Amino acid sequence: MKLNVRYYGDPILRQKAEPVEKITEEIRQLCLDMCETMLSFNGIGLAAPQVGRLLRIFISNVAWEDERGELHLSEPKIYINPVLTAPSDTTAERSEGCLSIPKLYAAVDRPLTIHLDALDIEGNPFSEDCYGYVARNRMHENDHLNGVLFIDRIKGKRRSQLEPALRLIKQQYSS
Ligand code: ZN
């Protein structure tokens, strides 16, 4: 089932999500519904607060980035209770967008690599060492679990230049 996406201006996007205590049938269904929702928007990631659920779950289909910087997609992968550690001191700036902030793209500075631990849909722990856009994608989605949006990571004049577009999105998408 396709879920309703929450848009910029919705207070739920600013709240902190709670850990998943137990992977029940309901949680599994939510994960599947999130995958269907992400794919219907041609998205590359989606976090549970973006569909109105304050749970520490995100999904992504960004599998790897080649040496030319092109992204290769996979089937959606599920990350439950993800924990990101060991961000690199080296950072990179690259454009990001978000299903909750339609049609707005802006460059965000983030660490180049990150380590990730999470549970899969069966509750099995797994880890990833992420690089480049893959790391960026995981950090963007993980930020959603803490009520942080990518625009928050843009500071100063560049951030204030986004304000008119953000105001417009708020008007157009708030229900
Ligand atoms: Zn997003």
PDB file of C-alpha atoms and ligand atoms in Angstrom:
ATOM      1  CA  MET A   1       0.000   0.000   0.000  1.00  0.00           C
ATOM      2  CA  LYS A   2       1.308   3.396  -0.961  1.00  0.00           C
ATOM      3  CA  LEU A   3       1.555   5.679   2.073  1.00  0.00           C
ATOM      4  CA  ASN A   4       0.999   9.440   2.316  1.00  0.00           C
ATOM      5  CA  VAL A   5       4.241  11.377   2.298  1.00  0.00           C
ATOM      6  CA  ARG A   6       4.621  14.158   4.869  1.00  0.00           C
ATOM      7  CA  TYR A   7       5.951  17.420   3.490  1.00  0.00           C
ATOM      8  CA  TYR A   8       8.104  20.267   4.739  1.00  0.00           C
ATOM      9  CA  GLY A   9       6.138  22.181   7.346  1.00  0.00           C
ATOM     10  CA  ASP A  10       4.634  19.032   8.877  1.00  0.00           C
ATOM     11  CA  PRO A  11       5.767  19.003  12.545  1.00  0.00           C
ATOM     12  CA  ILE A  12       6.306  15.221  12.503  1.00  0.00           C
ATOM     13  CA  LEU A  13       9.398  15.742  10.321  1.00  0.00           C
ATOM     14  CA  ARG A  14      10.945  17.637  13.253  1.00  0.00           C
ATOM     15  CA  GLN A  15      10.428  14.951  15.897  1.00  0.00           C
ATOM     16  CA  LYS A  16      12.837  12.275  17.075  1.00  0.00           C
ATOM     17  CA  ALA A  17      11.900   8.718  16.112  1.00  0.00           C
ATOM     18  CA  GLU A  18      11.806   5.867  18.657  1.00  0.00           C
ATOM     19  CA  PRO A  19      13.731   2.590  18.327  1.00  0.00           C
ATOM     20  CA  VAL A  20      11.799  -0.426  17.046  1.00  0.00           C
ATOM     21  CA  GLU A  21      11.329  -2.710  20.085  1.00  0.00           C
ATOM     22  CA  LYS A  22      10.217  -5.795  18.203  1.00  0.00           C
ATOM     23  CA  ILE A  23       9.952  -6.572  14.513  1.00  0.00           C
ATOM     24  CA  THR A  24       6.300  -7.532  14.316  1.00  0.00           C
ATOM     25  CA  GLU A  25       4.158  -8.288  11.279  1.00  0.00           C
ATOM     26  CA  GLU A  26       2.989  -4.664  11.419  1.00  0.00           C
ATOM     27  CA  ILE A  27       6.591  -3.405  11.233  1.00  0.00           C
ATOM     28  CA  ARG A  28       7.310  -5.720   8.285  1.00  0.00           C
ATOM     29  CA  GLN A  29       4.242  -4.419   6.483  1.00  0.00           C
ATOM     30  CA  LEU A  30       5.302  -0.831   7.168  1.00  0.00           C
ATOM     31  CA  CYS A  31       8.717  -1.586   5.627  1.00  0.00           C
ATOM     32  CA  LEU A  32       7.102  -3.073   2.514  1.00  0.00           C
ATOM     33  CA  ASP A  33       4.705  -0.134   2.230  1.00  0.00           C
ATOM     34  CA  MET A  34       7.625   2.280   2.563  1.00  0.00           C
ATOM     35  CA  CYS A  35       9.412   0.474  -0.295  1.00  0.00           C
ATOM     36  CA  GLU A  36       6.323   0.725  -2.491  1.00  0.00           C
ATOM     37  CA  THR A  37       5.947   4.410  -1.617  1.00  0.00           C
ATOM     38  CA  MET A  38       9.603   5.237  -2.329  1.00  0.00           C
ATOM     39  CA  LEU A  39       9.544   3.458  -5.682  1.00  0.00           C
ATOM     40  CA  SER A  40       6.307   5.177  -6.711  1.00  0.00           C
ATOM     41  CA  PHE A  41       8.123   8.520  -6.361  1.00  0.00           C
ATOM     42  CA  ASN A  42      11.325   7.242  -7.992  1.00  0.00           C
ATOM     43  CA  GLY A  43      13.016   8.024  -4.690  1.00  0.00           C
ATOM     44  CA  ILE A  44      16.375   6.670  -3.538  1.00  0.00           C
ATOM     45  CA  GLY A  45      15.598   6.697   0.172  1.00  0.00           C
ATOM     46  CA  LEU A  46      12.728   7.129   2.603  1.00  0.00           C
ATOM     47  CA  ALA A  47      12.575   7.326   6.397  1.00  0.00           C
ATOM     48  CA  ALA A  48       9.586   6.318   8.539  1.00  0.00           C
ATOM     49  CA  PRO A  49       8.846   9.870   9.824  1.00  0.00           C
ATOM     50  CA  GLN A  50       8.307  10.876   6.185  1.00  0.00           C
ATOM     51  CA  VAL A  51       5.258   8.616   6.153  1.00  0.00           C
ATOM     52  CA  GLY A  52       4.110   9.754   9.574  1.00  0.00           C
ATOM     53  CA  ARG A  53       5.648   7.014  11.728  1.00  0.00           C
ATOM     54  CA  LEU A  54       8.120   7.991  14.445  1.00  0.00           C
ATOM     55  CA  LEU A  55      10.154   4.790  14.260  1.00  0.00           C
ATOM     56  CA  ARG A  56      13.868   4.327  13.585  1.00  0.00           C
ATOM     57  CA  ILE A  57      13.521   2.764  10.148  1.00  0.00           C
ATOM     58  CA  PHE A  58      14.724   3.897   6.755  1.00  0.00           C
ATOM     59  CA  ILE A  59      14.988   2.265   3.369  1.00  0.00           C
ATOM     60  CA  SER A  60      17.309   2.916   0.464  1.00  0.00           C
ATOM     61  CA  ASN A  61      18.042   1.535  -2.957  1.00  0.00           C
ATOM     62  CA  VAL A  62      21.415   3.245  -3.458  1.00  0.00           C
ATOM     63  CA  ALA A  63      23.805   0.299  -3.726  1.00  0.00           C
ATOM     64  CA  TRP A  64      27.089   1.757  -4.887  1.00  0.00           C
ATOM     65  CA  GLU A  65      28.727   4.667  -6.637  1.00  0.00           C
ATOM     66  CA  ASP A  66      31.213   4.079  -9.441  1.00  0.00           C
ATOM     67  CA  GLU A  67      34.440   5.996 -10.055  1.00  0.00           C
ATOM     68  CA  ARG A  68      32.562   8.436 -12.320  1.00  0.00           C
ATOM     69  CA  GLY A  69      30.206   9.298  -9.471  1.00  0.00           C
ATOM     70  CA  GLU A  70      27.222   7.533 -11.032  1.00  0.00           C
ATOM     71  CA  LEU A  71      24.812   5.786  -8.699  1.00  0.00           C
ATOM     72  CA  HIS A  72      23.829   2.164  -9.089  1.00  0.00           C
ATOM     73  CA  LEU A  73      20.515   1.129  -7.592  1.00  0.00           C
ATOM     74  CA  SER A  74      19.425  -2.168  -6.103  1.00  0.00           C
ATOM     75  CA  GLU A  75      16.210  -3.538  -4.679  1.00  0.00           C
ATOM     76  CA  PRO A  76      15.206  -1.412  -1.670  1.00  0.00           C
ATOM     77  CA  LYS A  77      17.160  -2.350   1.455  1.00  0.00           C
ATOM     78  CA  ILE A  78      15.693  -1.962   4.946  1.00  0.00           C
ATOM     79  CA  TYR A  79      17.570  -0.447   7.897  1.00  0.00           C
ATOM     80  CA  ILE A  80      15.985  -0.874  11.327  1.00  0.00           C
ATOM     81  CA  ASN A  81      17.468   0.930  14.369  1.00  0.00           C
ATOM     82  CA  PRO A  82      20.468   2.124  12.349  1.00  0.00           C
ATOM     83  CA  VAL A  83      23.503   3.504  14.185  1.00  0.00           C
ATOM     84  CA  LEU A  84      26.032   5.566  12.253  1.00  0.00           C
ATOM     85  CA  THR A  85      29.578   5.843  13.572  1.00  0.00           C
ATOM     86  CA  ALA A  86      33.103   6.871  12.591  1.00  0.00           C
ATOM     87  CA  PRO A  87      32.336   9.697  10.149  1.00  0.00           C
ATOM     88  CA  SER A  88      35.470  10.634   8.212  1.00  0.00           C
ATOM     89  CA  ASP A  89      37.115  14.004   8.788  1.00  0.00           C
ATOM     90  CA  THR A  90      37.231  14.382   5.027  1.00  0.00           C
ATOM     91  CA  THR A  91      34.012  15.873   3.757  1.00  0.00           C
ATOM     92  CA  ALA A  92      32.509  16.402   0.331  1.00  0.00           C
ATOM     93  CA  GLU A  93      29.845  18.701  -1.024  1.00  0.00           C
ATOM     94  CA  ARG A  94      27.174  17.386  -3.352  1.00  0.00           C
ATOM     95  CA  SER A  95      23.593  18.133  -4.289  1.00  0.00           C
ATOM     96  CA  GLU A  96      20.756  16.504  -2.347  1.00  0.00           C
ATOM     97  CA  GLY A  97      17.012  16.433  -2.606  1.00  0.00           C
ATOM     98  CA  CYS A  98      14.234  14.994  -0.446  1.00  0.00           C
ATOM     99  CA  LEU A  99      10.776  13.548  -1.160  1.00  0.00           C
ATOM    100  CA  SER A 100       9.454  15.719   1.693  1.00  0.00           C
ATOM    101  CA  ILE A 101      10.881  18.905   0.132  1.00  0.00           C
ATOM    102  CA  PRO A 102       9.765  18.507  -3.492  1.00  0.00           C
ATOM    103  CA  LYS A 103      11.863  19.869  -6.337  1.00  0.00           C
ATOM    104  CA  LEU A 104      14.407  21.615  -4.118  1.00  0.00           C
ATOM    105  CA  TYR A 105      18.038  20.590  -4.577  1.00  0.00           C
ATOM    106  CA  ALA A 106      21.030  22.065  -2.817  1.00  0.00           C
ATOM    107  CA  ALA A 107      24.622  21.136  -2.067  1.00  0.00           C
ATOM    108  CA  VAL A 108      25.299  19.743   1.410  1.00  0.00           C
ATOM    109  CA  ASP A 109      28.693  19.191   3.010  1.00  0.00           C
ATOM    110  CA  ARG A 110      28.950  15.763   4.674  1.00  0.00           C
ATOM    111  CA  PRO A 111      31.628  13.257   5.708  1.00  0.00           C
ATOM    112  CA  LEU A 112      32.876  11.155   2.816  1.00  0.00           C
ATOM    113  CA  THR A 113      32.656   7.813   4.636  1.00  0.00           C
ATOM    114  CA  ILE A 114      30.618   6.378   7.493  1.00  0.00           C
ATOM    115  CA  HIS A 115      30.157   3.058   9.280  1.00  0.00           C
ATOM    116  CA  LEU A 116      26.626   1.769   9.765  1.00  0.00           C
ATOM    117  CA  ASP A 117      25.118  -0.958  11.967  1.00  0.00           C
ATOM    118  CA  ALA A 118      21.448  -1.894  11.674  1.00  0.00           C
ATOM    119  CA  LEU A 119      18.950  -4.746  11.739  1.00  0.00           C
ATOM    120  CA  ASP A 120      17.339  -6.217   8.645  1.00  0.00           C
ATOM    121  CA  ILE A 121      13.640  -7.078   8.360  1.00  0.00           C
ATOM    122  CA  GLU A 122      14.280 -10.448  10.047  1.00  0.00           C
ATOM    123  CA  GLY A 123      16.010  -8.751  12.973  1.00  0.00           C
ATOM    124  CA  ASN A 124      19.489  -9.900  11.916  1.00  0.00           C
ATOM    125  CA  PRO A 125      22.276  -7.395  12.575  1.00  0.00           C
ATOM    126  CA  PHE A 126      24.410  -6.284   9.645  1.00  0.00           C
ATOM    127  CA  SER A 127      26.920  -3.539   9.001  1.00  0.00           C
ATOM    128  CA  GLU A 128      28.132  -1.480   6.059  1.00  0.00           C
ATOM    129  CA  ASP A 129      31.108   0.728   5.385  1.00  0.00           C
ATOM    130  CA  CYS A 130      29.716   3.434   3.154  1.00  0.00           C
ATOM    131  CA  TYR A 131      31.550   5.759   0.813  1.00  0.00           C
ATOM    132  CA  GLY A 132      30.643   8.815  -1.234  1.00  0.00           C
ATOM    133  CA  TYR A 133      27.040   9.178  -2.288  1.00  0.00           C
ATOM    134  CA  VAL A 134      26.115   5.933  -0.527  1.00  0.00           C
ATOM    135  CA  ALA A 135      27.364   7.391   2.770  1.00  0.00           C
ATOM    136  CA  ARG A 136      25.547  10.659   1.985  1.00  0.00           C
ATOM    137  CA  ASN A 137      22.308   8.800   1.311  1.00  0.00           C
ATOM    138  CA  ARG A 138      22.520   6.879   4.619  1.00  0.00           C
ATOM    139  CA  MET A 139      23.317  10.063   6.574  1.00  0.00           C
ATOM    140  CA  HIS A 140      20.453  11.953   4.922  1.00  0.00           C
ATOM    141  CA  GLU A 141      17.971   9.201   5.829  1.00  0.00           C
ATOM    142  CA  ASN A 142      19.381   8.788   9.342  1.00  0.00           C
ATOM    143  CA  ASP A 143      19.008  12.545   9.896  1.00  0.00           C
ATOM    144  CA  HIS A 144      15.257  12.137   9.328  1.00  0.00           C
ATOM    145  CA  LEU A 145      15.160   9.833  12.372  1.00  0.00           C
ATOM    146  CA  ASN A 146      16.457  12.719  14.466  1.00  0.00           C
ATOM    147  CA  GLY A 147      14.128  15.366  13.051  1.00  0.00           C
ATOM    148  CA  VAL A 148      16.877  16.859  10.886  1.00  0.00           C
ATOM    149  CA  LEU A 149      16.382  17.852   7.236  1.00  0.00           C
ATOM    150  CA  PHE A 150      19.166  18.345   4.704  1.00  0.00           C
ATOM    151  CA  ILE A 151      18.415  22.077   4.496  1.00  0.00           C
ATOM    152  CA  ASP A 152      19.403  22.359   8.196  1.00  0.00           C
ATOM    153  CA  ARG A 153      22.952  21.427   7.211  1.00  0.00           C
ATOM    154  CA  ILE A 154      23.222  24.393   4.855  1.00  0.00           C
ATOM    155  CA  LYS A 155      24.321  27.510   6.665  1.00  0.00           C
ATOM    156  CA  GLY A 156      24.487  31.235   6.191  1.00  0.00           C
ATOM    157  CA  LYS A 157      23.652  33.020   2.969  1.00  0.00           C
ATOM    158  CA  ARG A 158      23.115  29.828   0.973  1.00  0.00           C
ATOM    159  CA  ARG A 159      20.516  28.726   3.507  1.00  0.00           C
ATOM    160  CA  SER A 160      18.676  32.044   3.473  1.00  0.00           C
ATOM    161  CA  GLN A 161      18.589  31.929  -0.327  1.00  0.00           C
ATOM    162  CA  LEU A 162      16.461  28.780  -0.032  1.00  0.00           C
ATOM    163  CA  GLU A 163      13.826  30.494   2.125  1.00  0.00           C
ATOM    164  CA  PRO A 164      11.497  31.730  -0.667  1.00  0.00           C
ATOM    165  CA  ALA A 165      11.389  28.240  -2.223  1.00  0.00           C
ATOM    166  CA  LEU A 166      10.774  26.669   1.188  1.00  0.00           C
ATOM    167  CA  ARG A 167       7.923  29.074   1.938  1.00  0.00           C
ATOM    168  CA  LEU A 168       6.341  28.151  -1.379  1.00  0.00           C
ATOM    169  CA  ILE A 169       6.636  24.421  -0.667  1.00  0.00           C
ATOM    170  CA  LYS A 170       5.036  24.954   2.738  1.00  0.00           C
ATOM    171  CA  GLN A 171       2.104  26.751   1.102  1.00  0.00           C
ATOM    172  CA  GLN A 172       1.654  24.261  -1.714  1.00  0.00           C
ATOM    173  CA  TYR A 173       1.965  21.055   0.246  1.00  0.00           C
ATOM    174  CA  SER A 174       0.505  21.780   3.682  1.00  0.00           C
ATOM    175  CA  SER A 175      -2.915  20.223   3.967  1.00  0.00           C
TER     176      SER A 175
HETATM  177 ZN    ZN B   1      14.825  13.187   2.867  1.00  0.00          ZN
END
